[in-house]
Short mmCIF file of N, CA and C in Angstrom, two decimals:
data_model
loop_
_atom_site.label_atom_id
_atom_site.label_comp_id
_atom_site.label_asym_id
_atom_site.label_seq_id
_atom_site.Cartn_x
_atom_site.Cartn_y
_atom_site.Cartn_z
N UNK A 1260 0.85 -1.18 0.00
CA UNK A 1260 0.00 0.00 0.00
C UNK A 1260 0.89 1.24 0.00
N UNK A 1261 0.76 2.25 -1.15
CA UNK A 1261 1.09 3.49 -0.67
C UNK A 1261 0.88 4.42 0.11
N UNK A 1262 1.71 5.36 0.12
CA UNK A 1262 1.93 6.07 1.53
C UNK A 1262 1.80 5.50 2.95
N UNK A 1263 3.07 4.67 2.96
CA UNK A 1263 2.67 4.02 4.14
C UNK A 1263 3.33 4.89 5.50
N UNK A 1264 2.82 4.33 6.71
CA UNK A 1264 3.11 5.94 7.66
C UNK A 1264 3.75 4.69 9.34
N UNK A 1265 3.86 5.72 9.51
CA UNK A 1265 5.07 5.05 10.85
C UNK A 1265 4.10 4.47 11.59
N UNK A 1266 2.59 4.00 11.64
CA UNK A 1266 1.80 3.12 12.19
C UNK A 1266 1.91 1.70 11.53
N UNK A 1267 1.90 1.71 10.18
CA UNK A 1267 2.18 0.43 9.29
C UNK A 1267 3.31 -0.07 9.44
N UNK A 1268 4.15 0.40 9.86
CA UNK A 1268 5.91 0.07 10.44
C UNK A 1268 5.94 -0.30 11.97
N UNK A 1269 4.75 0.25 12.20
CA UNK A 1269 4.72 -0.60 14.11
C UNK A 1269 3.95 -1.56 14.15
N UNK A 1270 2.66 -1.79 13.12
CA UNK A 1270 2.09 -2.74 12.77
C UNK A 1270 2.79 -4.19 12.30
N UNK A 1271 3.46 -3.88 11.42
CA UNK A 1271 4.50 -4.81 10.52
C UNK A 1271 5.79 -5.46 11.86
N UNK A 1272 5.78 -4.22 13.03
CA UNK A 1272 6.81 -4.85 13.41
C UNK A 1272 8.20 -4.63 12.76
N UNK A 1273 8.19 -3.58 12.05
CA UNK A 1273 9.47 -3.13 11.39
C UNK A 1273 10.23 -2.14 12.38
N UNK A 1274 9.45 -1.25 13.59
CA UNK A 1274 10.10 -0.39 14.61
C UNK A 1274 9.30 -0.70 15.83
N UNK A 1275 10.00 -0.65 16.87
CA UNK A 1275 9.22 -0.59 18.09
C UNK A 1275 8.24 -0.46 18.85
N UNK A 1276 7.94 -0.26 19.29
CA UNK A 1276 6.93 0.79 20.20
C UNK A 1276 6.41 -0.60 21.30
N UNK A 1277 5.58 0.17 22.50
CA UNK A 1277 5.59 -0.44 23.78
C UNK A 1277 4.28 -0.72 23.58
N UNK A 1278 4.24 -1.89 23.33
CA UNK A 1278 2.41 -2.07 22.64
C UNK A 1278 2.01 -2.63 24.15
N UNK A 1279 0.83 -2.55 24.28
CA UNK A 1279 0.06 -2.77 25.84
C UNK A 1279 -1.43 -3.80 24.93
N UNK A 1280 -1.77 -3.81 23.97
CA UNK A 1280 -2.81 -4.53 23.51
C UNK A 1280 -2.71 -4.68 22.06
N UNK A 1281 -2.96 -6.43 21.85
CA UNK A 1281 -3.05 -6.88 20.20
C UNK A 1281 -3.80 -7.68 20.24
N UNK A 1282 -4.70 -6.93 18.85
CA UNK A 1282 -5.80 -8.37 18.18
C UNK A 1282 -5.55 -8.74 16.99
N UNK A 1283 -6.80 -9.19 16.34
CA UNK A 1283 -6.82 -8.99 14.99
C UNK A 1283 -6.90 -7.72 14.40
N UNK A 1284 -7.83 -6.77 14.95
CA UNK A 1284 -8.66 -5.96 14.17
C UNK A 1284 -7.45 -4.61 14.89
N UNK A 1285 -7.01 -4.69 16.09
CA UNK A 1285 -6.19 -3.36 16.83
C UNK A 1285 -5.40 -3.42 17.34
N UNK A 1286 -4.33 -2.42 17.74
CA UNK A 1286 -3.17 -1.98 18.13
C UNK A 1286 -3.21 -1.41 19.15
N UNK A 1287 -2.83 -0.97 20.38
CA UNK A 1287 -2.78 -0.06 21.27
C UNK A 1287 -1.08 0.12 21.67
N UNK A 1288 -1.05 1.19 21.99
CA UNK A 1288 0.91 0.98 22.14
C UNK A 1288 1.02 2.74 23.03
N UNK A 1289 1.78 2.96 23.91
CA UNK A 1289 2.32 4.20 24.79
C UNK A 1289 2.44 5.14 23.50
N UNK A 1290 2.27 6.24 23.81
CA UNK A 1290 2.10 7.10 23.35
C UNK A 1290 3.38 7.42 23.02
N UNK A 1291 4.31 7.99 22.51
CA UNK A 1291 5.89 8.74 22.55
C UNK A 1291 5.95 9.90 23.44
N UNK A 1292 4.74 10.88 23.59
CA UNK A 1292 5.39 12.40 23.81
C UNK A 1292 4.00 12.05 24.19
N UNK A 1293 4.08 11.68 25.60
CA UNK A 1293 2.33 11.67 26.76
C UNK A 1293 1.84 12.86 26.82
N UNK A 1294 1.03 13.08 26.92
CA UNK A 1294 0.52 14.79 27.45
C UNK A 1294 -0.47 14.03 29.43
N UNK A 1295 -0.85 12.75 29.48
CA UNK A 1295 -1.27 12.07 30.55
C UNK A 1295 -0.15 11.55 31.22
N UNK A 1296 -0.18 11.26 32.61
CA UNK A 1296 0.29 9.89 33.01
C UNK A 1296 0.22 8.50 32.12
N UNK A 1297 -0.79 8.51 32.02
CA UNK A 1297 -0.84 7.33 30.65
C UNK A 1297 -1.23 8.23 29.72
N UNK A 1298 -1.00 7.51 28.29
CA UNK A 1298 -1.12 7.31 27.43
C UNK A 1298 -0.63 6.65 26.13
N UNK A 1299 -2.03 6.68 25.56
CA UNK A 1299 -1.55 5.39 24.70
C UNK A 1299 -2.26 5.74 23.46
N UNK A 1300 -2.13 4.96 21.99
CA UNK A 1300 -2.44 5.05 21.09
C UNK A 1300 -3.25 3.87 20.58
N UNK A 1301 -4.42 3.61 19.96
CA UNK A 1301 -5.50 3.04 20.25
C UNK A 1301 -5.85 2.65 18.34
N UNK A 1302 -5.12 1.91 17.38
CA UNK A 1302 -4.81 2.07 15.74
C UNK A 1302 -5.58 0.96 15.75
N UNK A 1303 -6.78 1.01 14.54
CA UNK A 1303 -7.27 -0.24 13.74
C UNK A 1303 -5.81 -0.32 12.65
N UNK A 1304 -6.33 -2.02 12.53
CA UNK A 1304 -4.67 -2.27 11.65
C UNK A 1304 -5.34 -1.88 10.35
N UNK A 1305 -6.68 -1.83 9.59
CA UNK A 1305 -6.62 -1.56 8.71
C UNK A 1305 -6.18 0.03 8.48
N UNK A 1306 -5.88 0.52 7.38
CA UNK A 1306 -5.75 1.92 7.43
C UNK A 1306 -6.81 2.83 6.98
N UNK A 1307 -6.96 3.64 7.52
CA UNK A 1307 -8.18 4.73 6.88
C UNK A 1307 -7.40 5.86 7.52
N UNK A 1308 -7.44 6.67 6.62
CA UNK A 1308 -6.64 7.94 6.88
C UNK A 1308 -7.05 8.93 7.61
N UNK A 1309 -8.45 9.54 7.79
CA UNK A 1309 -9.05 10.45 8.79
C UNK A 1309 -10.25 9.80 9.34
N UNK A 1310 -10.86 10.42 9.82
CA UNK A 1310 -12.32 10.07 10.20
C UNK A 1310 -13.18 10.33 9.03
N UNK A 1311 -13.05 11.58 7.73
CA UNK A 1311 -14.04 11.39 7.12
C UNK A 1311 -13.59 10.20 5.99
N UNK A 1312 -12.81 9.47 6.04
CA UNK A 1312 -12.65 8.32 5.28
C UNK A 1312 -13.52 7.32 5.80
N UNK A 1313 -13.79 7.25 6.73
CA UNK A 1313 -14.32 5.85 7.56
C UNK A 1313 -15.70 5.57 6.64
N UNK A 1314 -15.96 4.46 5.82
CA UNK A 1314 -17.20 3.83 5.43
C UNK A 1314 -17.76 2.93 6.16
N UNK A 1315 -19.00 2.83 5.63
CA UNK A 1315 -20.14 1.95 6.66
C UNK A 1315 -19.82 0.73 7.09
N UNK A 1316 -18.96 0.28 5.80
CA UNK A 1316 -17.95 -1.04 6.27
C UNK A 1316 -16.88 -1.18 7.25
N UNK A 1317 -16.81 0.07 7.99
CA UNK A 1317 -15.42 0.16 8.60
C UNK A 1317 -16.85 0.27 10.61
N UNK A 1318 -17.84 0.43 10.28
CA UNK A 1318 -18.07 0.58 11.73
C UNK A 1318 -17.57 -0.57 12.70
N UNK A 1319 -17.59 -1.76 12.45
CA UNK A 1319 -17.15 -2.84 13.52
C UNK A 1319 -15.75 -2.25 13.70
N UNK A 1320 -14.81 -2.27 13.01
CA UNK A 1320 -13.27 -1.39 13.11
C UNK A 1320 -13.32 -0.41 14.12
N UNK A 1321 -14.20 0.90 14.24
CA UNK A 1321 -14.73 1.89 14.84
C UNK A 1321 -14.85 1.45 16.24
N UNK A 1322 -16.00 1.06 16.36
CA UNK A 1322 -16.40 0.54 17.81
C UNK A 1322 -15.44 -0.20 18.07
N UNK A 1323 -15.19 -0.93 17.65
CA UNK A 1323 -13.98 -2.11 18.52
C UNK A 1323 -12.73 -1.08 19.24
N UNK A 1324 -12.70 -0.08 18.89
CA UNK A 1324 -11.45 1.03 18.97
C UNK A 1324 -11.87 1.25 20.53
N UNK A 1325 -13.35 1.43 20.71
CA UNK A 1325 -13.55 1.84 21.68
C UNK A 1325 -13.95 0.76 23.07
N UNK A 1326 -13.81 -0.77 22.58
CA UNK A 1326 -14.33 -1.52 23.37
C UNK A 1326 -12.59 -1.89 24.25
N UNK A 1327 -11.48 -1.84 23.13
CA UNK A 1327 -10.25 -1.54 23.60
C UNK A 1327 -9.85 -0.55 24.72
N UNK A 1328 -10.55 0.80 24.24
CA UNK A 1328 -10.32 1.48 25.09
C UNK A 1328 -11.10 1.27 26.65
N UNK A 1329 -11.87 0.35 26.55
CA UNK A 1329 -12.92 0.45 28.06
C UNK A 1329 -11.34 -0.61 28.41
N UNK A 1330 -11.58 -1.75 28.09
CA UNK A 1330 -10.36 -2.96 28.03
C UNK A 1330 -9.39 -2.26 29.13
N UNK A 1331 -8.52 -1.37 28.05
CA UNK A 1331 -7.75 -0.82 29.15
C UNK A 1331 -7.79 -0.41 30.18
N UNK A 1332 -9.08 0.54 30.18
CA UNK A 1332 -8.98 1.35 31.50
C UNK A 1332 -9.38 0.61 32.40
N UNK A 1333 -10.07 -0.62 32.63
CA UNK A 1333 -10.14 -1.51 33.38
C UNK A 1333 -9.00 -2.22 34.02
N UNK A 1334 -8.44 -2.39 33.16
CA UNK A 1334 -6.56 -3.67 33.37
C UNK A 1334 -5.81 -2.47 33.92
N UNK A 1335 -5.52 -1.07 33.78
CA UNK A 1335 -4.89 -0.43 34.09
C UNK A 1335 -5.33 0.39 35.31
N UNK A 1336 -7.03 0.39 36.09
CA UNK A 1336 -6.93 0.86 37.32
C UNK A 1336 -7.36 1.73 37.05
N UNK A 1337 -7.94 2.67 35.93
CA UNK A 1337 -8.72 4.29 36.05
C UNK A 1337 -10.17 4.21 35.49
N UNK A 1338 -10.52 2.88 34.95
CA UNK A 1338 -12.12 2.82 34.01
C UNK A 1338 -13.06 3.73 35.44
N UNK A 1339 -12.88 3.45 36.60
CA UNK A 1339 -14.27 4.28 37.76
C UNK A 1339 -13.43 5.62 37.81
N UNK A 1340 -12.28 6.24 37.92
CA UNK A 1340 -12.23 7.59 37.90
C UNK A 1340 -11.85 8.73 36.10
N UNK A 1341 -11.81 7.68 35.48
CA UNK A 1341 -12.35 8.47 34.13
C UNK A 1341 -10.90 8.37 33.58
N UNK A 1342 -11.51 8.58 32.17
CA UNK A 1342 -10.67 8.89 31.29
C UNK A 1342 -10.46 9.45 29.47
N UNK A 1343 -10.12 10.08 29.01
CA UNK A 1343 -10.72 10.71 27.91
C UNK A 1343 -10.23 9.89 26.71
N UNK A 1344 -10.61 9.93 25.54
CA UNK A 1344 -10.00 9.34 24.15
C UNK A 1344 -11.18 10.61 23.22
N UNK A 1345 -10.08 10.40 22.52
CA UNK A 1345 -10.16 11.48 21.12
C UNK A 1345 -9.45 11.01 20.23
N UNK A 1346 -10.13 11.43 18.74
CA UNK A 1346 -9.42 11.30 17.66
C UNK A 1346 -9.80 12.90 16.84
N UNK A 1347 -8.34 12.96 16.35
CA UNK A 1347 -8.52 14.04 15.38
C UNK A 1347 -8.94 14.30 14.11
N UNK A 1348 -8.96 15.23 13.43
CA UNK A 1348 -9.53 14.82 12.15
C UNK A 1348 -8.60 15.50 10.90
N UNK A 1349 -7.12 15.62 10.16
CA UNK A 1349 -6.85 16.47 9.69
C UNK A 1349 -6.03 17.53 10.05
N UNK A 1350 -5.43 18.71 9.87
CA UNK A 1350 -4.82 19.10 10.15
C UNK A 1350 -4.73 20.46 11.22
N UNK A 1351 -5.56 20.82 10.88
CA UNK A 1351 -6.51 22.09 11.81
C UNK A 1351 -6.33 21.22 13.15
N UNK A 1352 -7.04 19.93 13.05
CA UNK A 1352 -7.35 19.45 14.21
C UNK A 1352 -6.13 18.94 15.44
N UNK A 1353 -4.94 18.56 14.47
CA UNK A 1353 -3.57 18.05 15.01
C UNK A 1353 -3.31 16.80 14.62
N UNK A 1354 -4.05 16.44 13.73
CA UNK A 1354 -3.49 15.27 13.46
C UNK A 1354 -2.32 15.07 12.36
N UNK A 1355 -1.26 14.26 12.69
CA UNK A 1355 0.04 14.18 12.19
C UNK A 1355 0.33 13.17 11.57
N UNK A 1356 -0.53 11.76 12.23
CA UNK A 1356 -0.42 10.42 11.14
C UNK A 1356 -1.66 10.26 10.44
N UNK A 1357 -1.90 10.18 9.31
CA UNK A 1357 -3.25 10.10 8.59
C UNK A 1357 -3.50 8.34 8.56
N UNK A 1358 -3.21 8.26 9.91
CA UNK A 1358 -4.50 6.90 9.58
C UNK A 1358 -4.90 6.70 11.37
N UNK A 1359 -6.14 6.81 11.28
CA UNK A 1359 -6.82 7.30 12.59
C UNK A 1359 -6.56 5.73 13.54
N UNK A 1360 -6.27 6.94 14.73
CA UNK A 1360 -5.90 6.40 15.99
C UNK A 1360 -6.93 7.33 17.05
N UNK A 1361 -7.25 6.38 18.14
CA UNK A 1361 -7.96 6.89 19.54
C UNK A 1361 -6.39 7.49 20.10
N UNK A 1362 -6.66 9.11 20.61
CA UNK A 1362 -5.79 8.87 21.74
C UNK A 1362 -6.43 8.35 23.19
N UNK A 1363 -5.98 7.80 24.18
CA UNK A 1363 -6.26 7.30 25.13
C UNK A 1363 -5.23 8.16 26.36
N UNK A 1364 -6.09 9.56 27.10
CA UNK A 1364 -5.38 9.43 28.24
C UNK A 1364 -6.39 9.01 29.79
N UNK A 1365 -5.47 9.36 30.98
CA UNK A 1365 -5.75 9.19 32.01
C UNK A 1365 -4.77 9.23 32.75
N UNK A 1366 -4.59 9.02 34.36
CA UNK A 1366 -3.99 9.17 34.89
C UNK A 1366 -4.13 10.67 35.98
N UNK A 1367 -5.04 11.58 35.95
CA UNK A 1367 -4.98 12.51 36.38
C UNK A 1367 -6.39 13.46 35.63
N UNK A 1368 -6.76 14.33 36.65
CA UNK A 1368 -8.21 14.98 36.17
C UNK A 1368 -7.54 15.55 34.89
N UNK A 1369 -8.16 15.43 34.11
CA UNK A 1369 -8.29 16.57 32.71
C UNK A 1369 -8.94 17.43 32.33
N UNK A 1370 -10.39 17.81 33.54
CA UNK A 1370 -10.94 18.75 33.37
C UNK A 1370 -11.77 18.89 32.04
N UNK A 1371 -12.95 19.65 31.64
CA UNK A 1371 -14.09 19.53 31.14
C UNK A 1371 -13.06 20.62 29.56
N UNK A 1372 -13.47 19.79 28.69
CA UNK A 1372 -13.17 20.59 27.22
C UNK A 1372 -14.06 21.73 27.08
N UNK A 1373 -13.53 22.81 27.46
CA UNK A 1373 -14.60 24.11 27.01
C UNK A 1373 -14.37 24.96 25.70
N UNK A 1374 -15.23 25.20 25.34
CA UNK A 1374 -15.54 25.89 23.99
C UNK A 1374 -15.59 27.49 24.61
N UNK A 1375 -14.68 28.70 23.88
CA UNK A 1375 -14.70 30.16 23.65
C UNK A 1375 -15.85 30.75 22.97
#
């Protein structure tokens, strides 16, 4: 596949990273540059590049992203005091690898996302 991006190289197992969860369908692995106590990165192995790529065929992919993310916060001790996941969309938004990942933090309050 072209344009392949430094998730398909952690996928493949061609570079590192500190993976914490593997299936078929997902990836989860520490984040590089945390902005949480934890965090982690939350990749369907297929690739879809933003969120508005995602087709109707891709919802099981979707949700499963997020049944990972409960997964964790359970095994790791924060699912009863909370924890946030986001994905970006593009560039405005911050996103840097075009093939969508949950971020997953926790570890500490994060306080309510307010809008100006």
């Amino acid at each position: 596949m072209s344009n392949e991006t430094i998730f398909d190289k952690i996928i493949n197992k061609e570079i590192p990273a500190d993976i914490l969860y593997e299936d078929e369908i997902s990836l989860a692995f520490k984040d590089i540059a945390p902005q949480a106590p934890f965090h982690c990165l939350i990749i369907p192995k297929k690739r879809i590049a933003t969120i508005n790529d995602i087709q109707a065929e891709d919802r099981e992919v979707v949700g499963h992203l997020y049944t990972v993310a409960a997964k964790l916060a359970a095994e790791h001790g924060f699912a009863e005091d909370g924890y946030r996941v986001l994905m970006n969309c593009n560039k405005h938004a911050g996103q840097v690898v075009f093939h969508i990942h949950l971020h997953m933090l926790a570890g500490k309050p994060l306080g309510p996302i307010v809008s100006q």
